[in-house]
Amino acid sequence: MRTFRSTRRRTRVPRIPGERRMLVAMAVDATGSGMYVPFSLVFFHHVTGLGFATVGLVLTVVGLLGLGGLPLAGAAVDRYGARRVQLLLYGVRGTGFLLYPFAHSLPAFVAVALATAFGDRAFPAVQQSLIGEVARGADRDRLQASSRALRNGGLGAGSLLASLIVGLAGDAGFTAAAWLNAASFALAAVLMRGVRAERGAPSAGPAKPSAGYRQVFADRPFLGLTAVNFLNALGYSALSVLFPLYLTTWLRGPQAITGTAFTLNTVMCAAGGVVVAARVRARGARRTRSTALGSLLFAAAFAAQIVLGTFRPGSGIVLGGALMAIVALYTLGELVHSPSAGALSVAAAPEALRGRYLAAYQLSWSLSAALAPSLFTALMAVDGRLPWALLVGTSLVAALAVVRLERVLPAGAVRVAPAVPVAAVRVAPSAPVAAAR
């Protein structure tokens, strides 16, 4: 046993240079975001002084307009590298939250919110591209799992911190939270300046930097992968959008269960994300198969909601226990699905056009988030079980479709290769590539 362990230590792949700084930056970013994300309407109402209806309308409109920043960010990543674009977005987002407390008029709020929305919508795709630049093989899956765990933990910590600040300082605490969030972006940017991502030269393969988005929209396997993610993304919206409404209107349960469910989800993701992802990688599962498994776990959890909504137990203890078991099953699906699906999208994107590819992939998340509230509420008006039935169907279709895509996706994307840090390989710097077309 000792010999085996010592051999594992000698053959262990070295940590990616700058990885610790990168992970700390993710945690700081998530903690700052957690100070406003859980109660965004209340937050912006207090820091701007505008009414709830006005704030809600502005956030909806600028959120949709902010999607226009994705193509530009993707092209910028391919031209300048993900780290430079990420630092720019940190600056945009930090400046926005620094100015929010001064945006008391409607035009000022719209201007600041629109600029911040561009940064917020583009940031996930840029971070995915950065993971693709600094890591290869199993390291991508590991970083995906770590980033997901850190984001959940940071959001929870930020939410608790904001609650404490507001509880002590009253309405002035919302302004303090806005400025602390701005400071978190500044600190994350300082940390990320120490991460050096080396970009490979443009490949001689079918992906040409000059092709721009024409190449992305001609890549049917990747578009299929993006469509699959849209189906799964609807399921990710269920806990935050559908669950509270279903609990109070159909199950007629206490609202306090919602907070308990969110806490359980956050704790499981933060504590078990890296461990579950490591177990999946250790078993040698293809990324497509583990992604499909996550979808099947989602489907099982959504089907359980239908069963619970059919019987509707009158006992609060039985209802609460059943809901917590379903949330735990749902969260397990998230832990299995998220790292594999994220790494699959990064690995399936050609290096020369990775920024544009992942910007297109991010649209599936943004569109599902925009569609979910109206879709779920319309189905709920007919029958409380209908939204869950829809999600069972979308999850099953997603599981089947991603397995069928195995035949057409790049083999290096489907199978997890041994971890090889990109920064450990000396490569020639890439030439600037053309802007988006």
Coordinates of C-alpha atoms in Angstrom, one line a residue:
M1 CA 0.0 0.0 0.0
R2 CA 2.8 2.4 0.9
T3 CA 4.5 1.7 -2.4
F4 CA 1.4 2.4 -4.3
R5 CA 0.8 5.7 -2.5
S6 CA 4.4 6.8 -3.0
T7 CA 4.1 6.0 -6.7
R8 CA 0.9 8.1 -6.9
R9 CA 2.8 11.0 -5.3
R10 CA 5.7 10.7 -7.8
T11 CA 3.4 10.5 -10.8
R12 CA 0.9 13.1 -9.7
V13 CA 0.4 15.9 -12.3
P14 CA 1.8 19.2 -11.0
R15 CA -0.7 21.9 -10.1
I16 CA -1.4 24.4 -12.8
P17 CA 0.7 27.6 -12.4
G18 CA -1.4 30.3 -10.8
E19 CA -4.2 27.9 -10.0
R20 CA -4.4 28.9 -6.3
R21 CA -4.7 32.6 -7.3
M22 CA -7.4 31.8 -9.9
L23 CA -9.5 29.8 -7.4
V24 CA -9.2 32.5 -4.7
A25 CA -10.3 35.1 -7.3
M26 CA -13.3 32.9 -8.1
A27 CA -14.2 32.7 -4.5
V28 CA -13.8 36.5 -4.0
D29 CA -15.9 37.2 -7.1
A30 CA -18.7 34.8 -6.0
T31 CA -18.8 36.3 -2.4
G32 CA -19.2 39.8 -3.8
S33 CA -22.0 38.6 -6.1
G34 CA -23.7 36.8 -3.3
M35 CA -24.2 40.2 -1.6
Y36 CA -26.9 41.1 -4.1
V37 CA -27.9 38.1 -6.3
P38 CA -30.3 36.5 -3.8
F39 CA -32.4 39.7 -3.4
S40 CA -31.5 41.8 -6.5
L41 CA -34.9 43.7 -6.7
V42 CA -34.7 44.8 -3.0
F43 CA -31.0 45.5 -3.4
F44 CA -31.3 47.8 -6.4
H45 CA -34.4 49.5 -5.0
H46 CA -32.4 50.6 -2.0
V47 CA -29.2 51.6 -3.7
T48 CA -31.0 53.7 -6.4
G49 CA -34.1 54.9 -4.6
L50 CA -36.3 53.9 -7.6
G51 CA -39.6 51.9 -7.2
F52 CA -39.7 48.1 -7.4
A53 CA -41.7 48.1 -10.7
T54 CA -39.2 50.4 -12.3
V55 CA -36.2 48.4 -11.1
G56 CA -37.7 45.1 -12.3
L57 CA -38.6 46.5 -15.7
V58 CA -35.1 48.0 -16.2
L59 CA -33.3 44.8 -15.1
T60 CA -35.4 42.7 -17.5
V61 CA -34.8 44.9 -20.5
V62 CA -31.1 45.5 -19.9
G63 CA -30.7 41.8 -19.1
L64 CA -31.9 40.9 -22.6
L65 CA -29.9 43.7 -24.2
G66 CA -26.9 42.5 -22.3
L67 CA -26.9 39.3 -24.4
G68 CA -25.5 41.5 -27.2
G69 CA -22.2 41.6 -25.3
L70 CA -21.7 37.9 -25.7
P71 CA -20.7 37.9 -29.4
L72 CA -18.3 40.8 -28.8
A73 CA -16.7 39.2 -25.8
G74 CA -16.3 35.9 -27.7
A75 CA -14.5 37.7 -30.6
A76 CA -12.3 39.6 -28.1
V77 CA -11.3 36.4 -26.4
D78 CA -10.1 34.9 -29.7
R79 CA -8.2 38.1 -30.5
Y80 CA -6.7 39.1 -27.2
G81 CA -7.0 36.0 -24.9
A82 CA -9.5 35.3 -22.1
R83 CA -7.4 36.7 -19.2
R84 CA -7.3 40.2 -20.8
V85 CA -11.0 40.2 -21.5
Q86 CA -11.8 38.9 -18.0
L87 CA -9.8 41.8 -16.4
L88 CA -11.7 44.3 -18.6
L89 CA -15.0 42.8 -17.5
Y90 CA -14.0 42.9 -13.8
G91 CA -13.3 46.6 -14.4
V92 CA -16.7 47.2 -16.0
R93 CA -18.6 45.3 -13.4
G94 CA -16.7 46.9 -10.5
T95 CA -17.3 50.4 -11.9
G96 CA -21.0 49.6 -12.3
F97 CA -21.5 48.7 -8.6
L98 CA -19.3 51.6 -7.5
L99 CA -21.7 54.0 -9.4
Y100 CA -25.1 52.3 -8.5
P101 CA -25.6 54.3 -5.3
F102 CA -25.3 57.5 -7.3
A103 CA -27.8 56.4 -10.0
H104 CA -31.0 57.8 -8.5
S105 CA -32.5 59.0 -11.8
L106 CA -34.0 56.6 -14.3
P107 CA -31.6 57.4 -17.2
A108 CA -28.5 57.1 -14.9
F109 CA -29.8 53.7 -13.6
V110 CA -30.4 52.4 -17.1
A111 CA -26.9 53.5 -18.2
V112 CA -25.2 51.9 -15.3
A113 CA -27.3 48.8 -15.4
L114 CA -26.8 48.3 -19.1
A115 CA -23.0 48.5 -18.9
T116 CA -23.0 46.1 -15.9
A117 CA -25.4 43.7 -17.7
F118 CA -23.0 43.5 -20.6
G119 CA -20.2 42.5 -18.2
D120 CA -22.3 40.0 -16.3
R121 CA -23.7 38.2 -19.3
A122 CA -20.3 37.9 -21.0
F123 CA -18.3 36.9 -17.9
P124 CA -19.3 33.2 -17.7
A125 CA -18.3 32.5 -21.3
V126 CA -15.0 34.3 -20.8
Q127 CA -14.2 32.3 -17.6
Q128 CA -15.0 29.1 -19.4
S129 CA -12.5 30.1 -22.2
L130 CA -9.9 30.9 -19.6
I131 CA -10.2 27.4 -18.1
G132 CA -9.7 26.1 -21.6
E133 CA -6.5 28.2 -22.0
V134 CA -4.9 27.2 -18.7
A135 CA -5.8 23.5 -18.5
R136 CA -6.3 20.4 -20.6
G137 CA -7.7 17.0 -20.1
A138 CA -8.9 16.0 -16.6
D139 CA -7.7 19.3 -15.2
R140 CA -10.5 21.1 -17.0
D141 CA -13.1 18.9 -15.3
R142 CA -11.4 19.5 -12.0
L143 CA -11.4 23.2 -12.4
Q144 CA -15.0 23.1 -13.6
A145 CA -16.0 21.3 -10.4
S146 CA -13.9 23.7 -8.2
S147 CA -15.4 26.8 -9.8
R148 CA -18.9 25.5 -9.3
A149 CA -18.2 24.6 -5.7
L150 CA -16.6 28.0 -5.0
R151 CA -19.4 29.9 -6.6
N152 CA -22.0 28.2 -4.5
G153 CA -20.0 28.6 -1.3
G154 CA -19.2 32.3 -2.2
L155 CA -22.8 33.1 -3.0
G156 CA -23.9 31.7 0.3
A157 CA -21.2 33.5 2.2
G158 CA -21.9 36.7 0.5
S159 CA -25.7 36.5 1.2
L160 CA -25.0 35.9 4.9
L161 CA -22.5 38.8 4.9
A162 CA -25.0 41.2 3.2
S163 CA -27.7 40.2 5.7
L164 CA -25.4 41.0 8.6
I165 CA -24.4 44.3 7.1
V166 CA -28.0 45.4 6.4
G167 CA -29.1 44.2 9.8
L168 CA -26.4 46.4 11.5
A169 CA -26.5 49.4 9.2
G170 CA -30.1 49.5 7.9
D171 CA -30.6 50.9 4.4
A172 CA -27.1 52.2 4.4
G173 CA -25.9 48.6 4.4
F174 CA -27.1 48.2 0.8
T175 CA -24.8 50.9 -0.3
A176 CA -22.0 49.3 1.7
A177 CA -22.8 46.0 0.0
A178 CA -22.6 47.6 -3.4
W179 CA -19.2 49.1 -2.7
L180 CA -17.9 45.9 -1.2
N181 CA -19.0 44.0 -4.3
A182 CA -17.1 46.5 -6.4
A183 CA -14.1 46.0 -4.2
S184 CA -14.4 42.2 -4.6
F185 CA -14.2 42.6 -8.4
A186 CA -11.1 44.8 -8.0
L187 CA -9.4 42.2 -5.7
A188 CA -10.3 39.4 -8.1
A189 CA -8.7 41.3 -10.9
V190 CA -5.5 41.9 -8.9
L191 CA -5.4 38.1 -8.2
M192 CA -6.0 37.2 -11.8
R193 CA -3.1 39.4 -13.0
G194 CA -0.8 36.8 -11.5
V195 CA -2.3 34.0 -13.7
R196 CA -0.4 33.5 -16.9
A197 CA -2.3 31.7 -19.7
E198 CA -0.3 30.7 -22.7
R199 CA -2.3 30.5 -25.9
G200 CA -1.5 28.0 -28.6
A201 CA -0.9 29.0 -32.2
P202 CA -3.9 28.7 -34.6
S203 CA -4.3 25.1 -35.7
A204 CA -4.3 23.9 -39.3
G205 CA -7.6 22.1 -38.7
P206 CA -11.0 23.0 -40.0
A207 CA -11.5 25.9 -37.6
K208 CA -10.1 29.1 -39.1
P209 CA -9.7 32.2 -37.0
S210 CA -10.8 34.3 -40.0
A211 CA -14.1 32.4 -40.3
G212 CA -15.6 34.2 -37.3
Y213 CA -19.1 33.2 -36.2
R214 CA -19.8 31.6 -39.6
Q215 CA -17.7 28.7 -38.5
V216 CA -19.6 28.4 -35.2
F217 CA -23.0 28.4 -36.8
A218 CA -21.9 25.9 -39.4
D219 CA -20.7 23.4 -36.7
R220 CA -23.8 21.3 -36.3
P221 CA -22.5 19.0 -33.5
F222 CA -21.6 21.9 -31.3
L223 CA -25.0 23.6 -32.0
G224 CA -26.6 20.3 -31.0
L225 CA -24.6 20.4 -27.8
T226 CA -25.7 23.9 -27.2
A227 CA -29.4 22.9 -27.8
V228 CA -28.9 20.0 -25.3
N229 CA -27.6 22.5 -22.7
F230 CA -30.6 24.7 -23.3
L231 CA -32.9 21.8 -22.3
N232 CA -30.8 21.2 -19.2
A233 CA -30.6 24.9 -18.3
L234 CA -34.4 25.0 -17.9
G235 CA -33.9 22.4 -15.2
Y236 CA -31.3 24.5 -13.5
S237 CA -33.9 27.4 -13.3
A238 CA -36.4 25.1 -11.5
L239 CA -35.0 25.5 -8.0
S240 CA -34.9 29.3 -8.0
V241 CA -38.0 30.1 -10.2
L242 CA -40.4 27.1 -10.0
F243 CA -39.8 25.6 -6.6
P244 CA -40.9 28.6 -4.4
L245 CA -44.1 29.1 -6.5
Y246 CA -44.9 25.4 -6.6
L247 CA -44.4 25.1 -2.8
T248 CA -46.7 27.9 -1.8
T249 CA -49.5 27.7 -4.5
W250 CA -49.8 24.0 -5.3
L251 CA -48.4 22.2 -2.2
R252 CA -49.6 24.9 0.1
G253 CA -46.4 24.4 2.2
P254 CA -44.6 26.9 4.5
Q255 CA -42.4 29.4 2.7
A256 CA -39.6 28.7 5.1
I257 CA -39.0 25.4 3.3
T258 CA -37.7 27.4 0.3
G259 CA -34.8 28.8 2.4
T260 CA -34.0 25.4 3.8
A261 CA -34.0 23.9 0.2
F262 CA -31.6 26.7 -1.0
T263 CA -29.3 26.1 2.0
L264 CA -29.2 22.4 1.4
N265 CA -28.4 22.9 -2.3
T266 CA -25.7 25.4 -1.6
V267 CA -24.1 23.3 1.1
M268 CA -24.1 20.1 -1.0
C269 CA -22.7 22.0 -4.0
A270 CA -20.0 23.7 -2.0
A271 CA -19.0 20.6 0.1
G272 CA -19.5 17.8 -2.4
G273 CA -18.9 19.3 -5.8
V274 CA -15.2 18.5 -6.1
V275 CA -15.5 15.1 -4.5
V276 CA -18.4 13.9 -6.7
A277 CA -16.7 15.2 -9.8
A278 CA -13.4 13.4 -8.8
R279 CA -15.3 10.1 -8.3
V280 CA -16.9 10.5 -11.8
R281 CA -13.5 11.1 -13.4
A282 CA -11.9 8.2 -11.5
R283 CA -14.5 5.8 -13.0
G284 CA -13.4 6.8 -16.4
A285 CA -16.8 7.9 -17.6
R286 CA -17.1 9.7 -20.9
R287 CA -18.1 13.3 -20.5
T288 CA -21.2 12.7 -22.6
R289 CA -22.2 9.7 -20.4
S290 CA -21.7 11.6 -17.1
T291 CA -23.6 14.6 -18.6
A292 CA -26.4 12.2 -19.5
L293 CA -26.4 10.7 -16.0
G294 CA -26.8 14.1 -14.5
S295 CA -29.8 14.7 -16.8
L296 CA -31.4 11.4 -15.7
L297 CA -31.0 12.4 -12.1
F298 CA -32.7 15.7 -12.9
A299 CA -35.5 13.8 -14.5
A300 CA -35.9 11.5 -11.5
A301 CA -36.1 14.5 -9.2
F302 CA -38.7 16.3 -11.4
A303 CA -40.8 13.1 -11.6
A304 CA -40.7 12.9 -7.8
Q305 CA -42.2 16.4 -7.6
I306 CA -45.1 15.2 -9.8
V307 CA -45.7 12.3 -7.4
L308 CA -45.5 14.6 -4.4
G309 CA -47.8 17.1 -6.1
T310 CA -50.3 14.3 -6.8
F311 CA -50.6 13.0 -3.2
R312 CA -49.9 16.4 -1.5
P313 CA -49.4 15.1 2.1
G314 CA -51.0 17.2 4.8
S315 CA -48.3 16.6 7.3
G316 CA -45.7 19.4 7.3
I317 CA -43.0 17.0 8.5
V318 CA -43.7 14.5 5.7
L319 CA -43.9 17.3 3.1
G320 CA -40.7 18.9 4.3
G321 CA -38.8 15.6 4.5
A322 CA -39.9 14.6 1.0
L323 CA -39.0 18.0 -0.5
M324 CA -35.5 17.9 1.1
A325 CA -35.0 14.4 -0.3
I326 CA -36.0 15.6 -3.8
V327 CA -33.7 18.6 -3.5
A328 CA -30.8 16.3 -2.5
L329 CA -31.5 14.1 -5.5
Y330 CA -31.7 17.2 -7.8
T331 CA -28.4 18.6 -6.3
L332 CA -26.7 15.3 -6.9
G333 CA -27.7 15.6 -10.6
E334 CA -26.2 19.0 -10.6
L335 CA -22.9 17.8 -9.1
V336 CA -22.6 15.1 -11.7
H337 CA -23.8 17.1 -14.7
S338 CA -22.2 20.5 -14.3
P339 CA -18.4 19.8 -14.4
S340 CA -18.8 17.2 -17.2
A341 CA -21.1 19.4 -19.4
G342 CA -18.9 22.5 -18.9
A343 CA -15.7 20.6 -19.7
L344 CA -17.4 19.0 -22.7
S345 CA -18.3 22.4 -24.2
V346 CA -14.8 23.8 -23.6
A347 CA -13.1 20.7 -25.2
A348 CA -15.5 20.6 -28.1
A349 CA -14.7 24.2 -29.1
P350 CA -11.7 24.5 -31.5
E351 CA -8.9 26.5 -29.8
A352 CA -8.7 29.1 -32.5
L353 CA -12.4 30.1 -32.1
R354 CA -13.0 29.0 -28.5
G355 CA -14.2 32.4 -27.4
R356 CA -16.8 32.6 -30.1
Y357 CA -17.9 29.0 -29.5
L358 CA -18.4 29.5 -25.8
A359 CA -20.2 32.8 -26.3
A360 CA -22.7 30.9 -28.5
Y361 CA -22.9 28.2 -25.9
Q362 CA -23.6 30.7 -23.1
L363 CA -26.6 31.9 -25.0
S364 CA -28.3 28.7 -24.1
W365 CA -28.0 29.6 -20.4
S366 CA -29.2 33.2 -20.9
L367 CA -32.2 32.3 -23.1
S368 CA -33.4 29.6 -20.7
A369 CA -33.1 32.1 -17.8
A370 CA -35.2 34.6 -19.7
L371 CA -37.8 32.1 -20.8
A372 CA -38.2 30.0 -17.6
P373 CA -40.3 32.5 -15.5
S374 CA -43.0 33.0 -18.1
L375 CA -43.0 29.4 -19.2
F376 CA -43.3 28.0 -15.7
T377 CA -45.9 30.4 -14.5
A378 CA -48.1 29.8 -17.6
L379 CA -48.0 26.0 -17.1
M380 CA -48.6 26.4 -13.3
A381 CA -51.8 28.3 -14.1
V382 CA -53.1 25.1 -15.7
D383 CA -51.8 22.5 -13.3
G384 CA -49.0 22.7 -10.8
R385 CA -47.5 19.4 -12.1
L386 CA -47.2 20.5 -15.7
P387 CA -44.0 22.4 -15.4
W388 CA -42.3 19.4 -13.8
A389 CA -43.7 17.1 -16.5
L390 CA -42.1 19.4 -19.1
L391 CA -38.8 19.3 -17.2
V392 CA -38.9 15.5 -17.1
G393 CA -39.3 15.5 -20.9
T394 CA -36.6 18.0 -21.5
S395 CA -34.2 16.2 -19.2
L396 CA -34.8 12.8 -20.9
V397 CA -34.4 14.3 -24.3
A398 CA -31.2 16.0 -23.3
A399 CA -29.8 12.7 -21.9
L400 CA -30.6 10.8 -25.1
A401 CA -29.4 13.6 -27.4
V402 CA -26.0 14.1 -25.7
V403 CA -25.2 10.3 -25.9
R404 CA -26.1 10.4 -29.6
L405 CA -23.8 13.3 -30.2
E406 CA -20.8 11.1 -29.1
R407 CA -20.5 9.9 -32.7
V408 CA -20.0 13.4 -34.1
L409 CA -18.2 15.3 -31.3
P410 CA -14.4 15.3 -31.2
A411 CA -13.0 12.2 -29.5
G412 CA -10.8 14.4 -27.3
A413 CA -13.9 16.2 -26.0
V414 CA -15.9 13.0 -25.3
R415 CA -13.2 11.1 -23.4
V416 CA -11.3 12.6 -20.5
A417 CA -7.6 12.8 -21.3
P418 CA -4.9 12.8 -18.6
A419 CA -4.3 16.2 -17.0
V420 CA -1.7 18.2 -18.8
P421 CA -1.5 21.9 -17.7
V422 CA -1.3 24.1 -20.8
A423 CA 1.2 26.5 -19.0
A424 CA 3.6 23.6 -18.7
V425 CA 3.9 23.3 -22.5
R426 CA 5.9 26.0 -24.3
V427 CA 4.0 27.2 -27.4
A428 CA 4.4 30.0 -29.8
P429 CA 2.2 33.0 -29.2
S430 CA -0.8 33.2 -31.5
A431 CA -1.2 35.9 -34.0
P432 CA -4.2 38.3 -33.6
V433 CA -7.3 36.9 -35.2
A434 CA -10.0 38.7 -37.1
A435 CA -12.8 40.4 -35.2
A436 CA -16.3 39.0 -35.2
R437 CA -18.1 38.9 -38.5

